[in-house]
PDB file of C-alpha atoms in Angstrom:
ATOM      1  CA  MET A   7       0.000   0.000   0.000  1.00  0.00           C
ATOM      2  CA  ARG A   8       1.356   3.413  -0.902  1.00  0.00           C
ATOM      3  CA  TRP A   9      -0.111   6.794  -0.182  1.00  0.00           C
ATOM      4  CA  ASP A  10       0.860   9.732  -2.359  1.00  0.00           C
ATOM      5  CA  THR A  11       3.307  11.314   0.039  1.00  0.00           C
ATOM      6  CA  GLY A  12       5.097  13.485  -2.473  1.00  0.00           C
ATOM      7  CA  MET A  13       8.217  11.542  -1.463  1.00  0.00           C
ATOM      8  CA  ASN A  14       8.771   8.659  -3.854  1.00  0.00           C
ATOM      9  CA  ASP A  15      11.069   6.870  -1.451  1.00  0.00           C
ATOM     10  CA  LEU A  16       8.571   6.832   1.442  1.00  0.00           C
ATOM     11  CA  ARG A  17       6.222   3.892   1.788  1.00  0.00           C
ATOM     12  CA  ILE A  18       3.335   3.830   4.258  1.00  0.00           C
ATOM     13  CA  ARG A  19       1.757   0.501   5.081  1.00  0.00           C
ATOM     14  CA  PRO A  20      -0.264  -1.187   7.812  1.00  0.00           C
ATOM     15  CA  ALA A  21       1.773  -3.126  10.369  1.00  0.00           C
ATOM     16  CA  GLY A  22       1.545  -6.894  10.594  1.00  0.00           C
ATOM     17  CA  PRO A  23       2.468  -9.453  13.264  1.00  0.00           C
ATOM     18  CA  ALA A  24       6.115  -9.539  12.148  1.00  0.00           C
ATOM     19  CA  ASP A  25       6.398  -5.817  12.923  1.00  0.00           C
ATOM     20  CA  LEU A  26       5.673  -6.064  16.676  1.00  0.00           C
ATOM     21  CA  ASP A  27       9.227  -6.183  17.985  1.00  0.00           C
ATOM     22  CA  PRO A  28      10.666  -3.633  15.517  1.00  0.00           C
ATOM     23  CA  VAL A  29       7.849  -1.197  16.386  1.00  0.00           C
ATOM     24  CA  LEU A  30       8.408  -1.553  20.130  1.00  0.00           C
ATOM     25  CA  THR A  31      12.140  -0.991  19.648  1.00  0.00           C
ATOM     26  CA  PHE A  32      11.427   2.006  17.402  1.00  0.00           C
ATOM     27  CA  TRP A  33       9.135   3.618  19.985  1.00  0.00           C
ATOM     28  CA  ARG A  34      11.887   3.474  22.619  1.00  0.00           C
ATOM     29  CA  THR A  35      13.978   5.683  20.313  1.00  0.00           C
ATOM     30  CA  ALA A  36      11.388   7.859  18.586  1.00  0.00           C
ATOM     31  CA  ALA A  37       8.302   8.156  20.801  1.00  0.00           C
ATOM     32  CA  GLU A  38       7.886  10.523  23.723  1.00  0.00           C
ATOM     33  CA  GLY A  39       6.982   8.682  26.892  1.00  0.00           C
ATOM     34  CA  THR A  40       5.640   5.190  27.310  1.00  0.00           C
ATOM     35  CA  SER A  41       2.219   3.663  27.717  1.00  0.00           C
ATOM     36  CA  ILE A  42       0.869   0.782  29.745  1.00  0.00           C
ATOM     37  CA  SER A  43       0.085  -0.861  26.380  1.00  0.00           C
ATOM     38  CA  ASP A  44       3.629  -0.563  25.007  1.00  0.00           C
ATOM     39  CA  ASP A  45       4.353  -4.256  25.050  1.00  0.00           C
ATOM     40  CA  ARG A  46       4.133  -7.123  22.594  1.00  0.00           C
ATOM     41  CA  ALA A  47       0.742  -8.313  23.876  1.00  0.00           C
ATOM     42  CA  GLY A  48      -0.730  -4.801  23.741  1.00  0.00           C
ATOM     43  CA  VAL A  49       0.326  -4.139  20.162  1.00  0.00           C
ATOM     44  CA  ALA A  50      -0.753  -7.652  19.108  1.00  0.00           C
ATOM     45  CA  ARG A  51      -4.236  -6.981  20.553  1.00  0.00           C
ATOM     46  CA  LEU A  52      -4.398  -3.726  18.615  1.00  0.00           C
ATOM     47  CA  LEU A  53      -3.564  -5.484  15.336  1.00  0.00           C
ATOM     48  CA  THR A  54      -6.059  -8.272  16.042  1.00  0.00           C
ATOM     49  CA  ARG A  55      -8.902  -5.875  16.829  1.00  0.00           C
ATOM     50  CA  ASP A  56      -8.176  -3.243  14.154  1.00  0.00           C
ATOM     51  CA  ALA A  57      -5.768  -4.726  11.636  1.00  0.00           C
ATOM     52  CA  GLY A  58      -5.119  -1.554   9.634  1.00  0.00           C
ATOM     53  CA  SER A  59      -4.755   0.806  12.570  1.00  0.00           C
ATOM     54  CA  LEU A  60      -0.988   0.842  13.054  1.00  0.00           C
ATOM     55  CA  LEU A  61       0.584   2.580  10.086  1.00  0.00           C
ATOM     56  CA  LEU A  62       4.310   2.392   9.429  1.00  0.00           C
ATOM     57  CA  ALA A  63       6.420   4.745   7.331  1.00  0.00           C
ATOM     58  CA  GLU A  64       9.466   3.133   5.775  1.00  0.00           C
ATOM     59  CA  ARG A  65      12.291   4.530   3.734  1.00  0.00           C
ATOM     60  CA  ALA A  66      14.657   2.058   2.083  1.00  0.00           C
ATOM     61  CA  ASP A  67      13.154  -0.715   4.248  1.00  0.00           C
ATOM     62  CA  GLU A  68      13.992   1.237   7.426  1.00  0.00           C
ATOM     63  CA  LEU A  69      11.190   2.072   9.856  1.00  0.00           C
ATOM     64  CA  VAL A  70      11.170   5.874  10.113  1.00  0.00           C
ATOM     65  CA  GLY A  71       7.710   6.653  11.499  1.00  0.00           C
ATOM     66  CA  THR A  72       4.495   5.321  13.025  1.00  0.00           C
ATOM     67  CA  VAL A  73       0.998   6.393  13.867  1.00  0.00           C
ATOM     68  CA  ILE A  74      -1.883   4.473  15.399  1.00  0.00           C
ATOM     69  CA  ALA A  75      -5.102   5.464  13.617  1.00  0.00           C
ATOM     70  CA  GLY A  76      -7.735   3.594  15.589  1.00  0.00           C
ATOM     71  CA  PHE A  77     -11.434   3.770  14.791  1.00  0.00           C
ATOM     72  CA  ASP A  78     -13.937   2.314  17.237  1.00  0.00           C
ATOM     73  CA  GLY A  79     -16.976   2.929  15.044  1.00  0.00           C
ATOM     74  CA  TRP A  80     -17.725   6.177  16.846  1.00  0.00           C
ATOM     75  CA  ARG A  81     -14.523   8.183  17.037  1.00  0.00           C
ATOM     76  CA  CYS A  82     -11.180   8.345  15.286  1.00  0.00           C
ATOM     77  CA  HIS A  83      -8.240   8.224  17.686  1.00  0.00           C
ATOM     78  CA  LEU A  84      -4.612   9.027  16.893  1.00  0.00           C
ATOM     79  CA  TYR A  85      -1.770   7.759  19.046  1.00  0.00           C
ATOM     80  CA  ARG A  86       1.944   7.136  18.767  1.00  0.00           C
ATOM     81  CA  LEU A  87       2.730   9.581  15.976  1.00  0.00           C
ATOM     82  CA  ALA A  88       6.483   9.170  16.089  1.00  0.00           C
ATOM     83  CA  VAL A  89       9.258   9.921  13.619  1.00  0.00           C
ATOM     84  CA  HIS A  90      12.825   8.764  14.106  1.00  0.00           C
ATOM     85  CA  PRO A  91      14.930  11.719  15.314  1.00  0.00           C
ATOM     86  CA  ALA A  92      17.280  11.461  12.307  1.00  0.00           C
ATOM     87  CA  HIS A  93      14.330  11.732   9.891  1.00  0.00           C
ATOM     88  CA  ARG A  94      12.314  14.564  11.434  1.00  0.00           C
ATOM     89  CA  ARG A  95      11.309  17.726   9.568  1.00  0.00           C
ATOM     90  CA  GLN A  96      11.101  15.829   6.260  1.00  0.00           C
ATOM     91  CA  GLY A  97       7.316  15.505   5.963  1.00  0.00           C
ATOM     92  CA  ILE A  98       7.067  11.965   7.333  1.00  0.00           C
ATOM     93  CA  GLY A  99       4.719  12.908  10.169  1.00  0.00           C
ATOM     94  CA  SER A 100       2.513  14.831   7.746  1.00  0.00           C
ATOM     95  CA  ALA A 101       2.430  11.862   5.376  1.00  0.00           C
ATOM     96  CA  LEU A 102       1.461   9.533   8.221  1.00  0.00           C
ATOM     97  CA  LEU A 103      -1.326  11.866   9.332  1.00  0.00           C
ATOM     98  CA  ALA A 104      -2.617  12.162   5.768  1.00  0.00           C
ATOM     99  CA  ALA A 105      -2.725   8.357   5.520  1.00  0.00           C
ATOM    100  CA  ALA A 106      -4.480   8.115   8.899  1.00  0.00           C
ATOM    101  CA  GLU A 107      -7.053  10.725   7.909  1.00  0.00           C
ATOM    102  CA  GLU A 108      -7.664   8.955   4.597  1.00  0.00           C
ATOM    103  CA  ARG A 109      -8.262   5.737   6.535  1.00  0.00           C
ATOM    104  CA  PHE A 110     -10.712   7.464   8.847  1.00  0.00           C
ATOM    105  CA  VAL A 111     -12.704   8.982   5.989  1.00  0.00           C
ATOM    106  CA  ALA A 112     -12.907   5.576   4.270  1.00  0.00           C
ATOM    107  CA  LEU A 113     -14.276   4.085   7.512  1.00  0.00           C
ATOM    108  CA  GLY A 114     -16.876   6.846   7.907  1.00  0.00           C
ATOM    109  CA  GLY A 115     -15.039   8.824  10.578  1.00  0.00           C
ATOM    110  CA  ARG A 116     -15.905  12.463  11.063  1.00  0.00           C
ATOM    111  CA  ARG A 117     -13.229  13.870  13.357  1.00  0.00           C
ATOM    112  CA  GLY A 118      -9.812  12.752  14.500  1.00  0.00           C
ATOM    113  CA  ASP A 119      -8.563  13.271  18.017  1.00  0.00           C
ATOM    114  CA  ALA A 120      -4.983  12.981  19.170  1.00  0.00           C
ATOM    115  CA  MET A 121      -3.402  12.171  22.500  1.00  0.00           C
ATOM    116  CA  VAL A 122      -0.575  14.699  22.989  1.00  0.00           C
ATOM    117  CA  LEU A 123       1.524  15.008  26.133  1.00  0.00           C
ATOM    118  CA  GLN A 124       1.265  18.451  27.725  1.00  0.00           C
ATOM    119  CA  ARG A 125       5.033  18.661  28.181  1.00  0.00           C
ATOM    120  CA  ASN A 126       5.807  17.718  24.566  1.00  0.00           C
ATOM    121  CA  GLU A 127       5.967  21.160  22.955  1.00  0.00           C
ATOM    122  CA  ARG A 128       7.523  19.825  19.733  1.00  0.00           C
ATOM    123  CA  ALA A 129       4.550  17.506  19.265  1.00  0.00           C
ATOM    124  CA  GLN A 130       2.068  20.259  20.051  1.00  0.00           C
ATOM    125  CA  HIS A 131       3.632  22.412  17.338  1.00  0.00           C
ATOM    126  CA  ALA A 132       3.431  19.538  14.832  1.00  0.00           C
ATOM    127  CA  TRP A 133      -0.217  18.817  15.635  1.00  0.00           C
ATOM    128  CA  ARG A 134      -1.126  22.504  15.312  1.00  0.00           C
ATOM    129  CA  ALA A 135       0.676  22.680  11.970  1.00  0.00           C
ATOM    130  CA  ALA A 136      -1.402  19.705  10.813  1.00  0.00           C
ATOM    131  CA  GLY A 137      -4.630  21.553  11.637  1.00  0.00           C
ATOM    132  CA  TYR A 138      -5.399  20.031  15.041  1.00  0.00           C
ATOM    133  CA  ALA A 139      -6.239  22.155  18.076  1.00  0.00           C
ATOM    134  CA  PRO A 140      -6.515  21.375  21.784  1.00  0.00           C
ATOM    135  CA  GLN A 141      -9.946  21.250  23.359  1.00  0.00           C
ATOM    136  CA  GLU A 142      -9.375  23.065  26.623  1.00  0.00           C
ATOM    137  CA  GLN A 143     -12.788  22.066  28.002  1.00  0.00           C
ATOM    138  CA  TRP A 144     -11.802  18.373  28.154  1.00  0.00           C
ATOM    139  CA  LEU A 145      -9.637  16.511  30.624  1.00  0.00           C
ATOM    140  CA  ARG A 146      -8.484  12.963  30.126  1.00  0.00           C
ATOM    141  CA  TRP A 147      -9.524  10.648  32.945  1.00  0.00           C
ATOM    142  CA  VAL A 148      -7.857   7.245  33.221  1.00  0.00           C
ATOM    143  CA  LYS A 149      -8.010   4.200  35.413  1.00  0.00           C
ATOM    144  CA  PRO A 150      -5.609   1.285  34.953  1.00  0.00           C
ATOM    145  CA  LEU A 151      -7.501  -1.990  34.683  1.00  0.00           C
ATOM    146  CA  SER A 152      -6.261  -5.250  36.109  1.00  0.00           C
ATOM    147  CA  GLY A 153      -6.731  -8.284  33.961  1.00  0.00           C
TER     148      GLY A 153
END
């Protein structure tokens, strides 16, 4: 699968089971912070439930970016937009977001929302540049669940 990224050497594709370990390793280098779901079982569950949700950007067979574009039938959620530090500011994040938004529209989604750490100013700038804006009236409430 290839989205028109304007960069002929960039390929964006959905992740598969063989990508679990490389993605987890990539996130330790490229993603800001960690999540309770950042383990092999968590990513495997994601791929089982929503097979096309984890999008990978590759250049010359090297993983250079990711985004999770999850759709639950009601809302479109964006997580783990990450670009390898050596490949930032080259349009990879924008290409991943365009692919995610295209996926959402094809699934009937109406609005994308992104989880962005308050302390991650670089990410906030990138999301604003992509047309996203914070909703100050909302707070995220979480409760870890035991299995």
